[in-house]
PDB file of C-alpha atoms in Angstrom:
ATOM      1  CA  UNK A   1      -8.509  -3.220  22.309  1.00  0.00           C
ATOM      2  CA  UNK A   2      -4.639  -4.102  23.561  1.00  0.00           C
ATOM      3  CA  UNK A   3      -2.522  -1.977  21.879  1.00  0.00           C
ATOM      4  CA  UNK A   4      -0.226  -5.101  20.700  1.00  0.00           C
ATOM      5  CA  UNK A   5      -3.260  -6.680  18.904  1.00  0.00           C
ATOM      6  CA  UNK A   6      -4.418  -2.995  17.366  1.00  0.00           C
ATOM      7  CA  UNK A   7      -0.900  -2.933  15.990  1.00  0.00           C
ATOM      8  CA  UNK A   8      -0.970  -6.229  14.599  1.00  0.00           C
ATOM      9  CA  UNK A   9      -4.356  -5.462  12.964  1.00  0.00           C
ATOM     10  CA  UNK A  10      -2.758  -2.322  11.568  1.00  0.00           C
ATOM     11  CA  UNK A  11       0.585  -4.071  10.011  1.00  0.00           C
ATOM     12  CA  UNK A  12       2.810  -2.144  12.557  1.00  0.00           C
ATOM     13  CA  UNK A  13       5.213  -3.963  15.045  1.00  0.00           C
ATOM     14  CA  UNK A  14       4.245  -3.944  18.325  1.00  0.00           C
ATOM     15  CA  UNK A  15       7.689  -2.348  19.591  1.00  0.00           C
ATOM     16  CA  UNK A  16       6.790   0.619  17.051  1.00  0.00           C
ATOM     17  CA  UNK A  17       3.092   0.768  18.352  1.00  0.00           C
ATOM     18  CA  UNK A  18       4.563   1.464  21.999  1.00  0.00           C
ATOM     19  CA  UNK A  19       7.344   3.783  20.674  1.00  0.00           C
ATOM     20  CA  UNK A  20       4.720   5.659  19.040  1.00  0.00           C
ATOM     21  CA  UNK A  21       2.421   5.563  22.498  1.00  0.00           C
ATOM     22  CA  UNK A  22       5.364   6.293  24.331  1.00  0.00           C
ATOM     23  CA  UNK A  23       6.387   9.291  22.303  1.00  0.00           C
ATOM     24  CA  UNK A  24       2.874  10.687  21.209  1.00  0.00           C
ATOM     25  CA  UNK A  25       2.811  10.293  17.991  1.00  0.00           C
ATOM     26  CA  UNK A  26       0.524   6.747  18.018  1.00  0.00           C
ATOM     27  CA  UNK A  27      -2.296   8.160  15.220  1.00  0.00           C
ATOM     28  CA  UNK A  28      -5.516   6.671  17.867  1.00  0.00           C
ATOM     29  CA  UNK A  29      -6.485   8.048  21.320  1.00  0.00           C
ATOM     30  CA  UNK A  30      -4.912   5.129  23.699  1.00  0.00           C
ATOM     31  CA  UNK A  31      -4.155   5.112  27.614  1.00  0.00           C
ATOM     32  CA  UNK A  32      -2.246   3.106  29.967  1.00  0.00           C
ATOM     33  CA  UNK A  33      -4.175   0.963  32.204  1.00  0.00           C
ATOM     34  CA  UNK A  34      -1.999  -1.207  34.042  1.00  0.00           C
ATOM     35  CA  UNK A  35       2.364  -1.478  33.978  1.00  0.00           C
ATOM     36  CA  UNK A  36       2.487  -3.242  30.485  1.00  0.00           C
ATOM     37  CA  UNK A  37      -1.267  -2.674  29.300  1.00  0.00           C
ATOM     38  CA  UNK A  38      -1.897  -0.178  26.784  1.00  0.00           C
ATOM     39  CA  UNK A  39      -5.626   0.013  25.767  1.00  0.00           C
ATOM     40  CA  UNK A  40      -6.430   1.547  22.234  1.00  0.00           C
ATOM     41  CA  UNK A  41     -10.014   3.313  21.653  1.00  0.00           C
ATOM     42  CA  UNK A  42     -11.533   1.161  19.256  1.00  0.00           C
ATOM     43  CA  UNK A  43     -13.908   3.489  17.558  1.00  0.00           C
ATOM     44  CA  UNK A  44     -11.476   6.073  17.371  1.00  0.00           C
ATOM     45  CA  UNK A  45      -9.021   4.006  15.642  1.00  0.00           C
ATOM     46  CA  UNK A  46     -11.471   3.187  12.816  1.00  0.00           C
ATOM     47  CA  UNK A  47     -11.448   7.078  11.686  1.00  0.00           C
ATOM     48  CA  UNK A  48      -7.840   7.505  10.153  1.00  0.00           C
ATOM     49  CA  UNK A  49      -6.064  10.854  11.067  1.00  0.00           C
ATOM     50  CA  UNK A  50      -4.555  12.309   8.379  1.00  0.00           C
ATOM     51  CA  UNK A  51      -1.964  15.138   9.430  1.00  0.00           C
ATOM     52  CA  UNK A  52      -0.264  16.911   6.575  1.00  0.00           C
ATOM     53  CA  UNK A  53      -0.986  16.536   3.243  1.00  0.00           C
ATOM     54  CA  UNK A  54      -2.214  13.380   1.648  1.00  0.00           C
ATOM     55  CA  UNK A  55      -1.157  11.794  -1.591  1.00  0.00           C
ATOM     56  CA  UNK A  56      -3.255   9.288  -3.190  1.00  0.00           C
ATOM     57  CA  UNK A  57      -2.635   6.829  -5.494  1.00  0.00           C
ATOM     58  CA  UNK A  58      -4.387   4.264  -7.809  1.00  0.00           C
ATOM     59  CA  UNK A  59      -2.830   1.709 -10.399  1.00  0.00           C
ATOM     60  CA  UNK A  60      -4.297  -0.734 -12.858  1.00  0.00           C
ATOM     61  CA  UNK A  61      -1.948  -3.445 -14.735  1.00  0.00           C
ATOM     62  CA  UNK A  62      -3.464  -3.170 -18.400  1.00  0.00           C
ATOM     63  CA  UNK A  63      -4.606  -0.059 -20.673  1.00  0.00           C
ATOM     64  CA  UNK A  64      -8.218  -2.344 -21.138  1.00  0.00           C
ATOM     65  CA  UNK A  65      -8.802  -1.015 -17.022  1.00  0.00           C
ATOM     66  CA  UNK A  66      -8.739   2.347 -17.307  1.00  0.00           C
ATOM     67  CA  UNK A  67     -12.252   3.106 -16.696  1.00  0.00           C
ATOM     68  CA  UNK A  68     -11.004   0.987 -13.004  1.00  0.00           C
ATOM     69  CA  UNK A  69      -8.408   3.562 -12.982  1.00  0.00           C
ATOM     70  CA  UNK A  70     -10.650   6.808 -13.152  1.00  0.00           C
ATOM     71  CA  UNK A  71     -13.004   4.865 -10.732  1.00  0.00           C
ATOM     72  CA  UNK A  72     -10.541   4.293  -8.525  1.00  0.00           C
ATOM     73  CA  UNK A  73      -9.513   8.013  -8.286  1.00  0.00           C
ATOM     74  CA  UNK A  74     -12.975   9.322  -7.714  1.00  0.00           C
ATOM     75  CA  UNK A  75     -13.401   6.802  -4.520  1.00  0.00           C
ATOM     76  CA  UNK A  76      -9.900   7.802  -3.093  1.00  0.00           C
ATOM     77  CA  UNK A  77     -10.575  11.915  -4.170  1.00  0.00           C
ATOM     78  CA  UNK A  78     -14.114  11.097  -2.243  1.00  0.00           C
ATOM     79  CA  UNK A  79     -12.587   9.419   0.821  1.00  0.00           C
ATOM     80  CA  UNK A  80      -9.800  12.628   0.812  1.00  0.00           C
ATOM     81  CA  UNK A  81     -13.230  14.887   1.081  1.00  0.00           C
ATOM     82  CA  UNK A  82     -15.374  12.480   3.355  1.00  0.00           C
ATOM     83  CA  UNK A  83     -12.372  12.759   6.293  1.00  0.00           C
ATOM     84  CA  UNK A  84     -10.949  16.143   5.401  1.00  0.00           C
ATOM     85  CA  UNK A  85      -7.950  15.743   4.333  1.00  0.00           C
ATOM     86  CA  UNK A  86      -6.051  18.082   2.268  1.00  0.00           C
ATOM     87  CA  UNK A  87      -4.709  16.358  -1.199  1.00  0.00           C
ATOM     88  CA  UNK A  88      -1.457  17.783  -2.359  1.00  0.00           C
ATOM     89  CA  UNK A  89      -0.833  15.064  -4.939  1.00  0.00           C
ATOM     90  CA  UNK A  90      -2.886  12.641  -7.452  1.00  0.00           C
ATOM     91  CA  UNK A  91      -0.977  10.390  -9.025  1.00  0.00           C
ATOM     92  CA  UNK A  92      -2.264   6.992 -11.001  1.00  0.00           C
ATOM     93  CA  UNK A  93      -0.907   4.856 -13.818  1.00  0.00           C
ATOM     94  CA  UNK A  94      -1.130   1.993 -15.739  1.00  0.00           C
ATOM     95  CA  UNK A  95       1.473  -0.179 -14.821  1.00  0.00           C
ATOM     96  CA  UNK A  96       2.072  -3.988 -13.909  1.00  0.00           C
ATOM     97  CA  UNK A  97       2.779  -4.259  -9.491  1.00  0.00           C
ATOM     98  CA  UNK A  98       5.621  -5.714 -10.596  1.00  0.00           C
ATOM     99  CA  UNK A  99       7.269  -3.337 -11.840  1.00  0.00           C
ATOM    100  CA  UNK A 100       9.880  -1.196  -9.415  1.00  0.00           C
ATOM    101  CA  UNK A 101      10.477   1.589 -11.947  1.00  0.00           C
ATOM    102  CA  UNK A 102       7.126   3.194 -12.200  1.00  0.00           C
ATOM    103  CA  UNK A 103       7.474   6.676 -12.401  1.00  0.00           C
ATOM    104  CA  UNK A 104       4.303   7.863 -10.648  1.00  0.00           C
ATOM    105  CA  UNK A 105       4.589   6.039  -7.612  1.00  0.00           C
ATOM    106  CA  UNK A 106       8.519   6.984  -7.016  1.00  0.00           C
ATOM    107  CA  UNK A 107       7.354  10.831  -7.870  1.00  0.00           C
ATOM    108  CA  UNK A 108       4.636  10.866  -4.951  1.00  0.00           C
ATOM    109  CA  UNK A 109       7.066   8.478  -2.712  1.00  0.00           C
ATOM    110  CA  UNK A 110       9.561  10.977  -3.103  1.00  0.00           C
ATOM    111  CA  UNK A 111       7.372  14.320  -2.528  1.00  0.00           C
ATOM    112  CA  UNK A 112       8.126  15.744   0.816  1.00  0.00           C
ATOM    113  CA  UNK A 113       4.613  17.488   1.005  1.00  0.00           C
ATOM    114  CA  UNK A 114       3.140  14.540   1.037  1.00  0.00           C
ATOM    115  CA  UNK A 115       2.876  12.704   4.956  1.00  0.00           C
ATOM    116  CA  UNK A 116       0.457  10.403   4.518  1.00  0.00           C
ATOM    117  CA  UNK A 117       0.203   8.208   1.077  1.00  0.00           C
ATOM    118  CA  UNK A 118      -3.672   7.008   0.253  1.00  0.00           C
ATOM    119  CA  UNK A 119      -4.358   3.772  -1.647  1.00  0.00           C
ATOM    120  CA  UNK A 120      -7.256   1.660  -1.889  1.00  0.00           C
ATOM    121  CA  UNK A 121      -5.585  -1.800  -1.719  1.00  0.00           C
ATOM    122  CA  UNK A 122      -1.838  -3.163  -1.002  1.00  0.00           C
ATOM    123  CA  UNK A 123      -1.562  -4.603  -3.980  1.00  0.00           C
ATOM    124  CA  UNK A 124      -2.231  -1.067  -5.775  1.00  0.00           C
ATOM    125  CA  UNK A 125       1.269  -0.165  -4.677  1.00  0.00           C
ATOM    126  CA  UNK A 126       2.962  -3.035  -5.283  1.00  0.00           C
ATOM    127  CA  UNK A 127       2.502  -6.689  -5.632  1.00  0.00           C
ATOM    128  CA  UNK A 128       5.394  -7.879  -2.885  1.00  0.00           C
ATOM    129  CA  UNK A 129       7.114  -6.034  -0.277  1.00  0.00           C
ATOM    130  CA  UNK A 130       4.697  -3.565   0.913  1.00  0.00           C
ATOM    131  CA  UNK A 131       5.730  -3.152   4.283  1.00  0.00           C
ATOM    132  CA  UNK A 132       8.994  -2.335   3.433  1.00  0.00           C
ATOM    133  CA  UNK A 133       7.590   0.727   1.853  1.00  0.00           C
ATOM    134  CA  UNK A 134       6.122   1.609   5.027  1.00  0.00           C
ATOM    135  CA  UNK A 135       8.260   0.877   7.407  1.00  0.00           C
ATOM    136  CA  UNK A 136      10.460   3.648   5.120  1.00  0.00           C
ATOM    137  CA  UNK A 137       7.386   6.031   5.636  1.00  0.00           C
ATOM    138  CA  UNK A 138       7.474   5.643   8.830  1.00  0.00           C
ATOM    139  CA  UNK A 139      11.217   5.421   9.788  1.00  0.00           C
ATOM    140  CA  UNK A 140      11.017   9.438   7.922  1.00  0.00           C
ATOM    141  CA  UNK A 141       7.486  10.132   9.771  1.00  0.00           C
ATOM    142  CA  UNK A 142       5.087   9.523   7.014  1.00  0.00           C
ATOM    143  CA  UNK A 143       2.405   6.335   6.782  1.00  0.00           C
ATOM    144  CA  UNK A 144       0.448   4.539   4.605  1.00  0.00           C
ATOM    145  CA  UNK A 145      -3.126   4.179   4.829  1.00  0.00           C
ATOM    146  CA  UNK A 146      -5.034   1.726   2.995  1.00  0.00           C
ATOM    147  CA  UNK A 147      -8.959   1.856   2.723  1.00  0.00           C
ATOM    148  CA  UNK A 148      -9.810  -1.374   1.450  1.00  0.00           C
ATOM    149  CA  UNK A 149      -7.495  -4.330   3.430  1.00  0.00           C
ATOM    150  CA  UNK A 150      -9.601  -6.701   2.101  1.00  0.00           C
ATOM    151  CA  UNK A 151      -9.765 -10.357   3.402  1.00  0.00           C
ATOM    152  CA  UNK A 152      -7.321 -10.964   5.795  1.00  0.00           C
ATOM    153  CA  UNK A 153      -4.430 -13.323   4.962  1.00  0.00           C
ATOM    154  CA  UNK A 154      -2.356 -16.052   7.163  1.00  0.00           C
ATOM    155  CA  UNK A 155       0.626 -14.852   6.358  1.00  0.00           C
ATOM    156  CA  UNK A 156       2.071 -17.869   4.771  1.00  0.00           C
ATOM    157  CA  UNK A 157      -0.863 -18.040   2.535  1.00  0.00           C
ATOM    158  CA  UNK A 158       0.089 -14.481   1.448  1.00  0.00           C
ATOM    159  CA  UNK A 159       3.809 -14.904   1.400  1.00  0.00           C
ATOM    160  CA  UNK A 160       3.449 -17.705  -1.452  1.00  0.00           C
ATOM    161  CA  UNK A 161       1.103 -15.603  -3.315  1.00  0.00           C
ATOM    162  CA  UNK A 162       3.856 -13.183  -3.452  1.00  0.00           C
ATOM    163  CA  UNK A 163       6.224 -16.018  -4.751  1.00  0.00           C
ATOM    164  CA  UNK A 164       3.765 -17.413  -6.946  1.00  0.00           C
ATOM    165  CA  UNK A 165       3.104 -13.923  -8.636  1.00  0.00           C
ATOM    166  CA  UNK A 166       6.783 -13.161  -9.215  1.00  0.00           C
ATOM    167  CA  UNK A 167       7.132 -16.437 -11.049  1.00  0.00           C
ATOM    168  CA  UNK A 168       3.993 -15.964 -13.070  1.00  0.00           C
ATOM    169  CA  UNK A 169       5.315 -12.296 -14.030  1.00  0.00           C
ATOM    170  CA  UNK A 170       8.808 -13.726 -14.681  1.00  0.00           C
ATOM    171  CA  UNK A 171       7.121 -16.429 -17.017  1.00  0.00           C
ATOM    172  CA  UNK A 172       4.785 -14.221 -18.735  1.00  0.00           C
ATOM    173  CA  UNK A 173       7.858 -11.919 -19.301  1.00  0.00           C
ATOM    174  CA  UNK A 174       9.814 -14.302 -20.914  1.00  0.00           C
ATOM    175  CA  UNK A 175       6.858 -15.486 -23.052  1.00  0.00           C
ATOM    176  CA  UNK A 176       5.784 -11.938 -24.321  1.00  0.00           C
ATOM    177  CA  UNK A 177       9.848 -10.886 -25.179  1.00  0.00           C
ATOM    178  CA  UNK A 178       9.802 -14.742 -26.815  1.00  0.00           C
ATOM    179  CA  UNK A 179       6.696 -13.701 -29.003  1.00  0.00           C
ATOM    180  CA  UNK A 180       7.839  -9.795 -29.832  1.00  0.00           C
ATOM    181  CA  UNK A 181      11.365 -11.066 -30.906  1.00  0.00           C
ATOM    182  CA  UNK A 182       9.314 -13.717 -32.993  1.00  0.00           C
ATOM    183  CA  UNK A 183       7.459 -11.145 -34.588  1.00  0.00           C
ATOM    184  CA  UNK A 184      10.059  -9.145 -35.481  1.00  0.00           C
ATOM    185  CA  UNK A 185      12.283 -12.260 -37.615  1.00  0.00           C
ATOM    186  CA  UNK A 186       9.227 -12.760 -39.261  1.00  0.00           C
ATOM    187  CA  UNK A 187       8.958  -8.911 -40.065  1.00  0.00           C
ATOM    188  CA  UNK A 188      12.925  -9.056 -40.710  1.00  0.00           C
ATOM    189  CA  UNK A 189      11.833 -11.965 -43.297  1.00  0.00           C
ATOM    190  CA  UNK A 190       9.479 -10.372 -45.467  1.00  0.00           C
TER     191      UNK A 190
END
């Protein structure tokens, strides 16, 4: 496989795929065939390399998923075993995607031990954004890997899924401070 379309498959920038070639540090066993073609080993790349240690994380939006949550865990804890991979941090929560202040997530973002962050889908980090977070991995030498990418997305399909989300959560917002402040006049009124 080119190394331009392996890095597109992977959510990295091309540029950064040849840096990382260039420099050694590319994560899959590539070689250079030609002046400008780079040729990734397929089957290698489909076994993740996890240097360092690994923190995994898992997230469900509503206390009514935690049995999700636990499950969640145990496949990431068994993936950790299955590639051999040493786990310096769990962390999981129950939190809406939305939300930029969960505590969790900026605990194991911000743990130096841990290289390589483990989740089982984007959207169990975050709902928008997500490769903002790992272009910051990466820019301090750290990476996200993510078992489960699901179907793939155009990306303007996904980009107003993302828009569409954040106005749902704003609405739903608005609605549930609209019904608690309800609740509490009619509380103040009795």
């Amino acid at each position: 496989m080119n190394l331009t379309e392996w890095a597109k498959a992977q959510g990295v920038h091309p540029q950064t795929a040849r840096r990382w070639f260039r420099e050694g540090t590319l994560p899959v066993p590539a070689m250079r065939v030609g002046p400008r073609t780079i040729l990734v080993n397929i089957e290698a790349s489909q076994a993740v390399d996890v240097t360092g240690g690994a923190g995994l994380y898992a997230r469900v939006s509503s206390h009514d998923q935690k049995a999700d949550l636990e499950r969640q865990v145990a496949r990431l804890a068994k993936w950790a075993a299955k590639a051999g991979c040493q786990v310096v941090r769990v962390e999981s929560e129950i939190a809406s995607g939305m939300n930029g202040a969960r505590v969790n997530v900026r605990r194991l973002l911000a743990d130096p031990a841990v290289t390589t962050v483990v989740v089982e889908r984007k959207d169990r980090l975050g709902q928008m954004n997500i490769e903002l977070v790992e272009a910051a991995l990466a820019a301090h030498g750290r990476r996200l890997v993510v078992l489960d990418e699901g179907e793939a997305e155009d990306g303007l399909v996904r980009d107003m899924t993302e828009v569409l989300t954040s106005f749902c959560a704003r609405l739903y917002g608005r609605r549930s401070a609209m019904n608690r402040a309800q609740k509490a006049l009619e509380a103040a009124a009795e």
